mmCIF file of C-alpha atoms and ligand atoms in Angstrom:
data_model
loop_
_atom_site.group_PDB
_atom_site.id
_atom_site.type_symbol
_atom_site.label_atom_id
_atom_site.label_comp_id
_atom_site.label_asym_id
_atom_site.label_seq_id
_atom_site.Cartn_x
_atom_site.Cartn_y
_atom_site.Cartn_z
ATOM 1 C CA MET A 1 20.712 19.009 23.412
ATOM 2 C CA SER A 2 17.326 20.550 22.869
ATOM 3 C CA ILE A 3 14.748 18.204 21.466
ATOM 4 C CA LYS A 4 14.382 20.529 18.455
ATOM 5 C CA ASP A 5 17.931 19.630 17.429
ATOM 6 C CA LEU A 6 17.314 15.901 17.570
ATOM 7 C CA ARG A 7 18.013 14.117 14.259
ATOM 8 C CA VAL A 8 17.795 10.521 13.077
ATOM 9 C CA ASP A 9 20.923 8.590 12.119
ATOM 10 C CA GLY A 10 20.818 8.697 8.311
ATOM 11 C CA ALA A 11 23.590 6.132 7.906
ATOM 12 C CA ARG A 12 21.773 3.659 10.154
ATOM 13 C CA LEU A 13 18.519 4.211 8.239
ATOM 14 C CA ARG A 14 20.372 3.457 5.015
ATOM 15 C CA ARG A 15 21.838 0.274 6.524
ATOM 16 C CA SER A 16 18.374 -0.886 7.631
ATOM 17 C CA LEU A 17 16.962 -0.241 4.161
ATOM 18 C CA GLU A 18 19.878 -2.020 2.483
ATOM 19 C CA THR A 19 19.583 -5.004 4.843
ATOM 20 C CA MET A 20 15.870 -5.265 4.070
ATOM 21 C CA ALA A 21 16.541 -4.849 0.332
ATOM 22 C CA ALA A 22 18.740 -7.952 0.445
ATOM 23 C CA ILE A 23 15.688 -10.017 1.449
ATOM 24 C CA GLY A 24 14.074 -10.926 -1.842
ATOM 25 C CA ALA A 25 16.627 -8.957 -3.895
ATOM 26 C CA THR A 26 16.093 -9.349 -7.651
ATOM 27 C CA PRO A 27 18.820 -9.465 -10.313
ATOM 28 C CA GLY A 28 17.486 -6.175 -11.701
ATOM 29 C CA GLY A 29 18.243 -4.315 -8.461
ATOM 30 C CA GLY A 30 14.736 -4.452 -7.013
ATOM 31 C CA VAL A 31 12.917 -6.566 -4.470
ATOM 32 C CA GLN A 32 10.353 -9.327 -4.688
ATOM 33 C CA ARG A 33 8.844 -9.856 -1.246
ATOM 34 C CA LEU A 34 5.269 -10.867 -1.919
ATOM 35 C CA ALA A 35 2.844 -10.829 0.998
ATOM 36 C CA LEU A 36 3.184 -13.927 3.230
ATOM 37 C CA SER A 37 5.983 -15.419 1.135
ATOM 38 C CA ASP A 38 9.124 -16.862 2.737
ATOM 39 C CA GLU A 39 10.845 -13.541 2.021
ATOM 40 C CA ASP A 40 8.070 -11.628 3.800
ATOM 41 C CA LYS A 41 8.536 -13.939 6.800
ATOM 42 C CA GLN A 42 12.275 -13.305 6.792
ATOM 43 C CA ALA A 43 11.743 -9.527 6.710
ATOM 44 C CA ARG A 44 9.157 -9.766 9.501
ATOM 45 C CA ASP A 45 11.453 -11.876 11.700
ATOM 46 C CA LEU A 46 14.212 -9.310 11.321
ATOM 47 C CA PHE A 47 11.832 -6.429 12.023
ATOM 48 C CA VAL A 48 10.549 -8.124 15.200
ATOM 49 C CA ARG A 49 14.142 -8.705 16.330
ATOM 50 C CA TRP A 50 14.953 -5.037 15.774
ATOM 51 C CA LEU A 51 11.832 -3.974 17.718
ATOM 52 C CA LYS A 52 12.852 -6.140 20.673
ATOM 53 C CA GLU A 53 16.353 -4.667 20.650
ATOM 54 C CA ILE A 54 14.881 -1.264 21.496
ATOM 55 C CA ASP A 55 12.518 -2.718 24.127
ATOM 56 C CA CYS A 56 9.294 -2.252 22.178
ATOM 57 C CA GLU A 57 6.289 -4.304 23.297
ATOM 58 C CA VAL A 58 5.637 -6.486 20.253
ATOM 59 C CA SER A 59 2.222 -7.843 19.339
ATOM 60 C CA ILE A 60 0.976 -9.665 16.271
ATOM 61 C CA ASP A 61 -2.691 -9.636 15.446
ATOM 62 C CA GLU A 62 -4.992 -12.064 13.632
ATOM 63 C CA MET A 63 -4.129 -10.442 10.291
ATOM 64 C CA GLY A 64 -0.410 -10.687 10.945
ATOM 65 C CA ASN A 65 -0.066 -6.947 11.492
ATOM 66 C CA ILE A 66 3.042 -6.385 13.633
ATOM 67 C CA PHE A 67 2.922 -3.630 16.241
ATOM 68 C CA GLY A 68 5.831 -2.382 18.320
ATOM 69 C CA ARG A 69 4.795 -0.117 21.164
ATOM 70 C CA ARG A 70 7.121 2.246 23.019
ATOM 71 C CA PRO A 71 5.506 3.248 26.287
ATOM 72 C CA GLY A 72 4.881 6.919 27.004
ATOM 73 C CA LYS A 73 4.387 8.630 30.357
ATOM 74 C CA ASN A 74 0.575 8.596 30.089
ATOM 75 C CA ARG A 75 -0.298 5.138 28.968
ATOM 76 C CA GLU A 76 -4.034 5.764 29.005
ATOM 77 C CA LEU A 77 -3.739 8.434 26.282
ATOM 78 C CA PRO A 78 -4.321 7.378 22.648
ATOM 79 C CA ALA A 79 -1.024 6.558 20.949
ATOM 80 C CA VAL A 80 0.817 8.163 18.050
ATOM 81 C CA MET A 81 1.351 5.591 15.310
ATOM 82 C CA SER A 82 3.538 5.288 12.233
ATOM 83 C CA GLY A 83 4.393 2.524 9.818
ATOM 84 C CA SER A 84 3.763 1.091 6.405
ATOM 85 C CA HIS A 85 4.376 -2.309 4.816
ATOM 86 C CA LEU A 86 7.236 -4.754 4.255
ATOM 87 C CA ASP A 87 5.605 -6.609 1.351
ATOM 88 C CA SER A 88 6.395 -5.635 -2.218
ATOM 89 C CA GLN A 89 5.133 -5.943 -5.750
ATOM 90 C CA PRO A 90 6.494 -8.711 -7.993
ATOM 91 C CA LYS A 91 9.796 -7.263 -9.254
ATOM 92 C CA GLY A 92 9.103 -4.230 -7.094
ATOM 93 C CA GLY A 93 11.377 -1.583 -5.651
ATOM 94 C CA ARG A 94 13.539 -1.191 -2.539
ATOM 95 C CA PHE A 95 11.633 1.751 -1.040
ATOM 96 C CA ASP A 96 7.871 1.312 -1.447
ATOM 97 C CA GLY A 97 6.515 0.525 2.017
ATOM 98 C CA VAL A 98 9.754 -0.503 3.673
ATOM 99 C CA LEU A 99 10.853 3.144 3.918
ATOM 100 C CA GLY A 100 7.826 3.877 6.092
ATOM 101 C CA VAL A 101 8.593 0.950 8.413
ATOM 102 C CA MET A 102 12.352 1.534 8.596
ATOM 103 C CA GLY A 103 11.771 5.295 8.909
ATOM 104 C CA ALA A 104 9.500 4.790 11.917
ATOM 105 C CA LEU A 105 11.989 2.276 13.347
ATOM 106 C CA GLU A 106 14.766 4.851 12.950
ATOM 107 C CA VAL A 107 12.604 7.364 14.827
ATOM 108 C CA MET A 108 12.148 4.857 17.667
ATOM 109 C CA ARG A 109 15.856 4.007 17.702
ATOM 110 C CA THR A 110 16.746 7.695 17.863
ATOM 111 C CA LEU A 111 14.422 8.232 20.831
ATOM 112 C CA HIS A 112 15.822 5.089 22.455
ATOM 113 C CA ASP A 113 19.447 6.250 21.985
ATOM 114 C CA HIS A 114 18.672 9.608 23.559
ATOM 115 C CA LYS A 115 16.430 8.116 26.245
ATOM 116 C CA ILE A 116 13.673 10.533 25.302
ATOM 117 C CA GLU A 117 10.353 10.011 27.020
ATOM 118 C CA THR A 118 7.143 11.007 25.280
ATOM 119 C CA GLU A 119 3.812 11.776 26.901
ATOM 120 C CA ARG A 120 1.946 9.316 24.680
ATOM 121 C CA ASP A 121 2.843 5.789 23.618
ATOM 122 C CA LEU A 122 4.441 5.534 20.193
ATOM 123 C CA VAL A 123 3.471 2.611 17.981
ATOM 124 C CA ILE A 124 5.231 1.346 14.879
ATOM 125 C CA VAL A 125 3.360 -0.988 12.541
ATOM 126 C CA ASP A 126 3.966 -3.298 9.598
ATOM 127 C CA TRP A 127 0.612 -3.809 7.859
ATOM 128 C CA THR A 128 0.131 -7.211 6.222
ATOM 129 C CA ASN A 129 -0.386 -7.327 2.458
ATOM 130 C CA GLU A 130 -0.606 -3.670 1.577
ATOM 131 C CA GLU A 131 0.157 -4.373 -2.060
ATOM 132 C CA GLY A 132 -2.753 -6.643 -2.884
ATOM 133 C CA SER A 133 -0.752 -8.152 -5.702
ATOM 134 C CA ARG A 134 -0.576 -11.753 -4.463
ATOM 135 C CA PHE A 135 -3.942 -11.653 -2.652
ATOM 136 C CA ALA A 136 -6.451 -8.975 -3.712
ATOM 137 C CA PRO A 137 -7.388 -6.522 -2.392
ATOM 138 C CA ALA A 138 -4.663 -4.147 -1.260
ATOM 139 C CA MET A 139 -4.473 -2.625 2.252
ATOM 140 C CA VAL A 140 -6.524 -5.575 3.402
ATOM 141 C CA SER A 141 -5.180 -5.813 6.934
ATOM 142 C CA SER A 142 -5.527 -2.143 7.823
ATOM 143 C CA GLY A 143 -9.013 -2.490 6.302
ATOM 144 C CA VAL A 144 -9.847 -5.325 8.702
ATOM 145 C CA TRP A 145 -8.188 -3.472 11.583
ATOM 146 C CA VAL A 146 -10.449 -0.433 11.163
ATOM 147 C CA GLY A 147 -13.530 -2.647 10.738
ATOM 148 C CA LYS A 148 -14.169 -1.937 7.048
ATOM 149 C CA LEU A 149 -13.315 -5.437 5.808
ATOM 150 C CA GLU A 150 -14.224 -8.838 7.239
ATOM 151 C CA ARG A 151 -11.414 -10.892 8.729
ATOM 152 C CA ASP A 152 -12.745 -14.224 7.455
ATOM 153 C CA TRP A 153 -13.314 -12.836 3.975
ATOM 154 C CA ALA A 154 -9.698 -11.634 4.016
ATOM 155 C CA TYR A 155 -8.549 -15.105 5.142
ATOM 156 C CA SER A 156 -10.445 -16.705 2.248
ATOM 157 C CA ARG A 157 -8.806 -14.642 -0.507
ATOM 158 C CA THR A 158 -6.644 -16.835 -2.735
ATOM 159 C CA ASP A 159 -3.502 -16.305 -4.757
ATOM 160 C CA ILE A 160 -2.951 -17.483 -8.323
ATOM 161 C CA ASN A 161 -2.157 -21.009 -7.050
ATOM 162 C CA GLY A 162 -5.316 -21.224 -4.968
ATOM 163 C CA LEU A 163 -3.508 -20.764 -1.637
ATOM 164 C CA LYS A 164 -5.592 -18.955 0.969
ATOM 165 C CA GLN A 165 -4.359 -15.796 2.662
ATOM 166 C CA GLY A 166 -5.341 -17.136 6.103
ATOM 167 C CA ASP A 167 -3.448 -20.401 5.530
ATOM 168 C CA GLU A 168 -0.366 -18.584 4.328
ATOM 169 C CA LEU A 169 -0.455 -16.347 7.402
ATOM 170 C CA ALA A 170 -0.430 -19.482 9.575
ATOM 171 C CA ARG A 171 2.260 -21.146 7.453
ATOM 172 C CA ILE A 172 4.759 -18.334 7.994
ATOM 173 C CA GLY A 173 3.861 -18.158 11.705
ATOM 174 C CA TYR A 174 2.212 -14.746 11.677
ATOM 175 C CA LYS A 175 -1.442 -15.563 12.324
ATOM 176 C CA GLY A 176 -1.396 -13.869 15.707
ATOM 177 C CA GLU A 177 -3.839 -14.026 18.584
ATOM 178 C CA THR A 178 -4.495 -10.354 19.221
ATOM 179 C CA PRO A 179 -7.850 -9.345 17.705
ATOM 180 C CA ALA A 180 -7.383 -7.262 14.548
ATOM 181 C CA ARG A 181 -9.271 -4.324 16.036
ATOM 182 C CA ALA A 182 -8.286 -0.686 16.148
ATOM 183 C CA PHE A 183 -6.975 0.741 19.403
ATOM 184 C CA PRO A 184 -7.243 4.472 20.115
ATOM 185 C CA ILE A 185 -4.963 6.585 17.932
ATOM 186 C CA HIS A 186 -4.228 10.258 18.503
ATOM 187 C CA ALA A 187 -2.341 10.705 15.213
ATOM 188 C CA ASN A 188 -1.018 8.440 12.458
ATOM 189 C CA TYR A 189 1.816 9.433 10.110
ATOM 190 C CA GLU A 190 3.083 7.336 7.206
ATOM 191 C CA LEU A 191 6.400 8.094 5.539
ATOM 192 C CA HIS A 192 6.485 6.931 1.915
ATOM 193 C CA ILE A 193 8.104 7.565 -1.422
ATOM 194 C CA GLU A 194 5.917 9.659 -3.693
ATOM 195 C CA GLN A 195 5.796 7.007 -6.470
ATOM 196 C CA GLY A 196 5.067 9.761 -8.994
ATOM 197 C CA PRO A 197 6.848 12.647 -10.728
ATOM 198 C CA MET A 198 5.519 15.756 -8.949
ATOM 199 C CA LEU A 199 8.164 16.435 -6.281
ATOM 200 C CA GLU A 200 11.000 15.991 -8.739
ATOM 201 C CA ALA A 201 9.271 18.137 -11.363
ATOM 202 C CA GLU A 202 8.671 20.922 -8.848
ATOM 203 C CA GLY A 203 12.121 20.600 -7.261
ATOM 204 C CA ARG A 204 10.644 20.047 -3.770
ATOM 205 C CA THR A 205 11.846 17.678 -1.062
ATOM 206 C CA ILE A 206 8.818 16.855 1.086
ATOM 207 C CA GLY A 207 5.320 16.093 -0.152
ATOM 208 C CA ALA A 208 2.333 16.648 2.124
ATOM 209 C CA PRO A 209 -0.660 14.991 0.466
ATOM 210 C CA LYS A 210 -4.061 16.424 1.267
ATOM 211 C CA GLY A 211 -5.314 12.884 0.825
ATOM 212 C CA VAL A 212 -5.414 9.709 -1.273
ATOM 213 C CA LEU A 213 -7.566 9.085 -4.341
ATOM 214 C CA CYS A 214 -10.424 6.620 -4.137
ATOM 215 C CA LEU A 215 -9.450 3.187 -5.362
ATOM 216 C CA HIS A 216 -11.836 0.715 -6.994
ATOM 217 C CA TRP A 217 -10.950 -2.808 -8.161
ATOM 218 C CA TYR A 218 -12.961 -5.124 -10.415
ATOM 219 C CA ASP A 219 -12.430 -8.674 -11.680
ATOM 220 C CA ILE A 220 -13.768 -9.608 -15.103
ATOM 221 C CA ARG A 221 -14.148 -13.192 -16.308
ATOM 222 C CA LEU A 222 -15.054 -14.209 -19.863
ATOM 223 C CA THR A 223 -15.938 -17.606 -21.286
ATOM 224 C CA GLY A 224 -15.373 -18.433 -24.946
ATOM 225 C CA THR A 225 -15.314 -21.514 -27.146
ATOM 226 C CA ALA A 226 -11.917 -23.169 -27.557
ATOM 227 C CA ASN A 227 -11.035 -24.584 -30.924
ATOM 228 C CA GLN A 228 -8.207 -25.351 -33.326
ATOM 229 C CA VAL A 229 -7.049 -22.022 -34.759
ATOM 230 C CA GLY A 230 -6.328 -23.364 -38.258
ATOM 231 C CA PRO A 231 -9.520 -25.031 -39.443
ATOM 232 C CA THR A 232 -11.894 -22.711 -37.516
ATOM 233 C CA PRO A 233 -13.129 -19.872 -39.774
ATOM 234 C CA MET A 234 -12.842 -16.300 -38.473
ATOM 235 C CA ALA A 235 -16.585 -15.840 -38.684
ATOM 236 C CA GLY A 236 -18.557 -17.228 -35.760
ATOM 237 C CA ARG A 237 -15.704 -17.558 -33.260
ATOM 238 C CA ASN A 238 -16.254 -16.894 -29.540
ATOM 239 C CA ASP A 239 -12.767 -15.609 -28.875
ATOM 240 C CA CYS A 240 -12.737 -14.218 -25.372
ATOM 241 C CA LEU A 241 -9.231 -12.789 -25.587
ATOM 242 C CA LEU A 242 -10.360 -10.707 -28.552
ATOM 243 C CA ALA A 243 -13.362 -9.535 -26.518
ATOM 244 C CA ALA A 244 -11.019 -8.687 -23.620
ATOM 245 C CA ALA A 245 -8.810 -6.670 -25.965
ATOM 246 C CA GLU A 246 -11.784 -4.481 -26.885
ATOM 247 C CA MET A 247 -12.695 -4.127 -23.213
ATOM 248 C CA ILE A 248 -9.169 -2.997 -22.353
ATOM 249 C CA GLN A 249 -9.457 -0.291 -25.022
ATOM 250 C CA THR A 250 -12.733 0.739 -23.389
ATOM 251 C CA VAL A 251 -11.095 1.087 -19.965
ATOM 252 C CA ASN A 252 -8.512 3.451 -21.391
ATOM 253 C CA LYS A 253 -11.075 5.436 -23.396
ATOM 254 C CA VAL A 254 -13.417 5.924 -20.430
ATOM 255 C CA ALA A 255 -10.577 7.080 -18.155
ATOM 256 C CA HIS A 256 -10.085 10.023 -20.498
ATOM 257 C CA LEU A 257 -13.683 11.199 -19.967
ATOM 258 C CA LYS A 258 -12.712 12.983 -16.719
ATOM 259 C CA GLY A 259 -9.450 14.801 -16.183
ATOM 260 C CA ASP A 260 -8.704 13.566 -12.680
ATOM 261 C CA MET A 261 -9.205 9.877 -13.339
ATOM 262 C CA VAL A 262 -6.849 6.977 -14.087
ATOM 263 C CA ALA A 263 -7.952 3.480 -15.070
ATOM 264 C CA THR A 264 -5.729 0.498 -15.754
ATOM 265 C CA VAL A 265 -5.838 -3.163 -16.705
ATOM 266 C CA GLY A 266 -2.680 -4.527 -15.077
ATOM 267 C CA GLU A 267 -3.358 -8.246 -14.765
ATOM 268 C CA ILE A 268 -4.677 -10.704 -17.340
ATOM 269 C CA HIS A 269 -4.870 -14.492 -17.477
ATOM 270 C CA ASN A 270 -5.624 -16.217 -20.740
ATOM 271 C CA TYR A 271 -6.709 -19.861 -20.929
ATOM 272 C CA PRO A 272 -5.528 -22.302 -22.057
ATOM 273 C CA ASN A 273 -2.856 -19.884 -23.333
ATOM 274 C CA SER A 274 -1.653 -21.802 -26.316
ATOM 275 C CA ARG A 275 -0.803 -20.094 -29.597
ATOM 276 C CA ASN A 276 -2.877 -22.527 -31.622
ATOM 277 C CA ILE A 277 -6.026 -22.679 -29.505
ATOM 278 C CA ILE A 278 -8.764 -20.038 -29.609
ATOM 279 C CA PRO A 279 -8.932 -18.866 -25.966
ATOM 280 C CA ASP A 280 -11.964 -20.026 -23.982
ATOM 281 C CA GLY A 281 -11.239 -18.231 -20.696
ATOM 282 C CA VAL A 282 -9.930 -14.801 -19.763
ATOM 283 C CA HIS A 283 -9.685 -13.143 -16.381
ATOM 284 C CA PHE A 284 -8.531 -9.553 -16.135
ATOM 285 C CA THR A 285 -8.569 -6.813 -13.526
ATOM 286 C CA VAL A 286 -9.622 -3.161 -13.672
ATOM 287 C CA ASP A 287 -8.234 -0.489 -11.331
ATOM 288 C CA ILE A 288 -10.000 2.909 -11.333
ATOM 289 C CA ARG A 289 -8.865 5.883 -9.226
ATOM 290 C CA SER A 290 -10.047 9.461 -8.874
ATOM 291 C CA TRP A 291 -10.237 12.210 -6.265
ATOM 292 C CA GLU A 292 -14.002 12.104 -6.922
ATOM 293 C CA ASP A 293 -15.612 8.814 -5.891
ATOM 294 C CA ASP A 294 -18.575 9.684 -8.142
ATOM 295 C CA HIS A 295 -16.366 9.970 -11.208
ATOM 296 C CA ALA A 296 -14.901 6.535 -10.576
ATOM 297 C CA ILE A 297 -18.343 4.973 -10.032
ATOM 298 C CA GLY A 298 -19.701 6.754 -13.130
ATOM 299 C CA ALA A 299 -16.777 5.453 -15.195
ATOM 300 C CA TRP A 300 -17.435 1.917 -14.006
ATOM 301 C CA GLU A 301 -21.108 2.191 -15.039
ATOM 302 C CA VAL A 302 -20.039 3.200 -18.562
ATOM 303 C CA MET A 303 -17.452 0.402 -18.715
ATOM 304 C CA ARG A 304 -19.887 -2.172 -17.386
ATOM 305 C CA ARG A 305 -22.446 -1.402 -20.085
ATOM 306 C CA GLU A 306 -19.817 -1.428 -22.842
ATOM 307 C CA PHE A 307 -18.329 -4.702 -21.537
ATOM 308 C CA GLU A 308 -21.776 -6.313 -21.711
ATOM 309 C CA ALA A 309 -22.274 -5.142 -25.297
ATOM 310 C CA ILE A 310 -18.816 -6.390 -26.342
ATOM 311 C CA ALA A 311 -19.341 -9.766 -24.643
ATOM 312 C CA ASP A 312 -22.677 -10.075 -26.372
ATOM 313 C CA ARG A 313 -21.220 -9.317 -29.783
ATOM 314 C CA HIS A 314 -18.495 -11.954 -29.346
ATOM 315 C CA GLY A 315 -20.771 -14.560 -27.748
ATOM 316 C CA THR A 316 -18.515 -14.721 -24.695
ATOM 317 C CA PRO A 317 -20.533 -14.738 -21.450
ATOM 318 C CA ILE A 318 -19.152 -12.290 -18.890
ATOM 319 C CA GLU A 319 -18.984 -12.171 -15.075
ATOM 320 C CA MET A 320 -18.093 -8.891 -13.390
ATOM 321 C CA GLU A 321 -17.111 -8.704 -9.743
ATOM 322 C CA ILE A 322 -16.831 -5.531 -7.691
ATOM 323 C CA THR A 323 -13.818 -6.765 -5.760
ATOM 324 C CA TRP A 324 -13.010 -3.759 -3.601
ATOM 325 C CA ARG A 325 -13.701 -0.094 -3.190
ATOM 326 C CA VAL A 326 -12.029 2.291 -0.802
ATOM 327 C CA VAL A 327 -13.317 5.850 -0.684
ATOM 328 C CA ARG A 328 -10.993 8.797 -1.112
ATOM 329 C CA ALA A 329 -9.178 9.759 2.073
ATOM 330 C CA PRO A 330 -8.992 13.471 2.868
ATOM 331 C CA PHE A 331 -6.303 13.633 5.544
ATOM 332 C CA ALA A 332 -6.585 15.508 8.848
ATOM 333 C CA GLU A 333 -5.799 19.149 8.029
ATOM 334 C CA GLU A 334 -4.028 19.724 11.334
ATOM 335 C CA LEU A 335 -1.652 16.815 10.691
ATOM 336 C CA VAL A 336 -1.022 17.809 7.074
ATOM 337 C CA GLN A 337 -0.177 21.296 8.361
ATOM 338 C CA ASN A 338 2.162 19.737 10.912
ATOM 339 C CA VAL A 339 4.003 17.993 8.059
ATOM 340 C CA LEU A 340 4.295 21.286 6.107
ATOM 341 C CA ASP A 341 5.403 23.253 9.199
ATOM 342 C CA THR A 342 7.891 20.593 10.276
ATOM 343 C CA ALA A 343 9.413 20.459 6.783
ATOM 344 C CA ALA A 344 9.818 24.261 6.879
ATOM 345 C CA GLU A 345 11.380 24.167 10.360
ATOM 346 C CA LEU A 346 13.918 21.628 9.136
ATOM 347 C CA GLY A 347 14.700 23.798 6.121
ATOM 348 C CA HIS A 348 13.089 21.588 3.481
ATOM 349 C CA SER A 349 10.904 22.768 0.617
ATOM 350 C CA SER A 350 7.516 21.113 0.437
ATOM 351 C CA LEU A 351 4.556 20.527 -1.831
ATOM 352 C CA TYR A 352 0.875 20.245 -0.957
ATOM 353 C CA MET A 353 -0.376 17.543 -3.290
ATOM 354 C CA VAL A 354 -2.578 14.476 -3.783
ATOM 355 C CA SER A 355 -1.544 10.821 -3.508
ATOM 356 C CA GLY A 356 -2.426 8.715 -6.522
ATOM 357 C CA ALA A 357 -1.001 5.620 -4.863
ATOM 358 C CA GLY A 358 -3.032 3.711 -2.307
ATOM 359 C CA HIS A 359 -1.795 3.484 1.280
ATOM 360 C CA ASP A 360 -2.911 1.930 4.569
ATOM 361 C CA CYS A 361 -3.263 5.514 5.729
ATOM 362 C CA SER A 362 -6.508 5.625 3.662
ATOM 363 C CA TYR A 363 -8.106 3.174 6.071
ATOM 364 C CA ILE A 364 -6.515 4.558 9.249
ATOM 365 C CA ASN A 365 -7.837 7.956 8.194
ATOM 366 C CA GLN A 366 -11.370 6.557 8.556
ATOM 367 C CA ILE A 367 -10.972 6.106 12.320
ATOM 368 C CA ALA A 368 -8.242 8.534 13.397
ATOM 369 C CA PRO A 369 -6.422 11.687 12.281
ATOM 370 C CA ALA A 370 -3.886 10.660 9.615
ATOM 371 C CA ALA A 371 -1.374 12.218 7.241
ATOM 372 C CA MET A 372 1.572 11.213 5.063
ATOM 373 C CA ILE A 373 5.086 12.425 4.376
ATOM 374 C CA PHE A 374 6.385 11.908 0.837
ATOM 375 C CA ILE A 375 9.918 12.095 -0.509
ATOM 376 C CA PRO A 376 10.820 12.272 -4.226
ATOM 377 C CA SER A 377 10.922 9.200 -6.453
ATOM 378 C CA LYS A 378 13.645 9.413 -9.080
ATOM 379 C CA GLY A 379 12.110 9.683 -12.516
ATOM 380 C CA GLY A 380 8.712 9.230 -10.870
ATOM 381 C CA ARG A 381 9.216 5.451 -11.175
ATOM 382 C CA SER A 382 7.732 2.978 -8.666
ATOM 383 C CA HIS A 383 6.463 -0.622 -8.524
ATOM 384 C CA VAL A 384 9.525 -1.391 -10.667
ATOM 385 C CA GLU A 385 13.025 -2.655 -9.910
ATOM 386 C CA VAL A 386 14.617 0.710 -10.749
ATOM 387 C CA GLU A 387 12.511 2.483 -8.103
ATOM 388 C CA GLU A 388 14.943 4.880 -6.428
ATOM 389 C CA SER A 389 15.059 7.682 -3.876
ATOM 390 C CA SER A 390 18.214 9.331 -2.572
ATOM 391 C CA TRP A 391 19.539 8.364 0.859
ATOM 392 C CA GLU A 392 19.594 12.065 1.719
ATOM 393 C CA ASP A 393 15.887 12.376 0.993
ATOM 394 C CA CYS A 394 15.164 9.228 3.028
ATOM 395 C CA GLU A 395 16.957 10.840 5.964
ATOM 396 C CA LYS A 396 15.139 14.154 5.488
ATOM 397 C CA GLY A 397 11.792 12.379 5.365
ATOM 398 C CA ALA A 398 12.635 10.424 8.533
ATOM 399 C CA ASN A 399 13.558 13.644 10.323
ATOM 400 C CA VAL A 400 10.225 15.182 9.327
ATOM 401 C CA LEU A 401 8.541 12.024 10.635
ATOM 402 C CA LEU A 402 10.531 12.223 13.888
ATOM 403 C CA HIS A 403 9.410 15.773 14.622
ATOM 404 C CA CYS A 404 5.819 15.269 13.467
ATOM 405 C CA MET A 405 5.565 12.280 15.799
ATOM 406 C CA LEU A 406 7.204 14.156 18.668
ATOM 407 C CA THR A 407 4.837 17.112 18.277
ATOM 408 C CA SER A 408 1.798 14.833 18.378
ATOM 409 C CA ALA A 409 3.245 12.603 21.110
ATOM 410 C CA GLN A 410 3.781 15.534 23.486
ATOM 411 C CA GLN A 411 0.210 16.841 23.097
ATOM 412 C CA LEU A 412 -1.892 16.234 26.195
HETATM 413 C C1 LIG B 501 -0.571 0.376 -3.842
HETATM 414 O O1 LIG B 501 0.584 0.033 -3.959
HETATM 415 C C2 LIG B 501 -1.293 0.936 -4.964
HETATM 416 O O2 LIG B 501 -1.797 0.153 -5.763
HETATM 417 O O3 LIG B 501 -1.323 2.163 -5.094
HETATM 418 MN MN1 LIG B 502 3.393 1.401 -0.496
HETATM 419 MN MN1 LIG B 503 3.003 -0.330 -3.610
#
């Protein structure tokens, strides 16, 4: 068989995805596998077992990133890498992240079955805590790996219960010894669901993003004066939840100032959170994304000033933290073209687009040529239990990944 005719085993890919989906399965048909939870550990253990079955050299670094390396003929050449993440959102879906890990695994298994040797090493990776939901920020471990984030800062990040990311890594047995430092990469491809409506709307099968939007996260904390809601007159209250409500309106209003921007408040904590106490503490998050870093920074400046004015008016002192910023990632044109050409060779329609979702590929792109392969998300829904992509599209995406990786892996 010519290598051009090589195809992944779609049924096996489906079985891997279904087996993973059972780990942390939710009653609503989704998955809850928060970073460094017991479910994440279970998924990791299974992944490591599967890597060993196909003779990959497994290593785990200080951030818990799991690498499986399949030796090529020229071991001194920079490797071709692919992977994504096994963690999920709370009540998340069965495809976000895990498709990119199981897709790359299916590529490796296919090469293993057919005893195909590549010139370069192939590496598959599971990045720790891509989601950033349990421990902010997102993509933290690829960020450390490329040298853009500090390892010890990442270790110190806490979840809602005050547990530290570094301690949780150790608890589940994935605080590895290998330094979390980038090794040479010739090309990096990440297979992922689109998580938006474009491919479905355009009736296309494969998305080739030209890059990923910039992504900026902020944490806002307000302090008010708690009091009994009944006897306390409306005038003169320092109600920080009311102040937060105005701020949330501001976030939405400012996002509309530029066409290519989105801004969201997705997380809020109200203290003491009792219906008959005026709230004296609020913590909420702001997520701003745009293809133009300047637009996102400009929007934050407007929000910041308005937040200060609102806090002042309500007498609720405010603290604003710039938690995380990752610049927009324009992918390597040659690799994006490889995705488009490979899709065409395999007979699939494609769409040149932009990724609104964040991916580890944003960080990898800062040190090596990177690109992504998207498949359609039904109804454009993601980060929800009903997140869905067809098994056929998963297989098509994995075949595009297979041939993109092979093309790059045979380059000398
Ligand atoms: C990552 O899941 C994101 O927030 O886009
Ligand atoms: Mn993802
Ligand atoms: Mn996600």
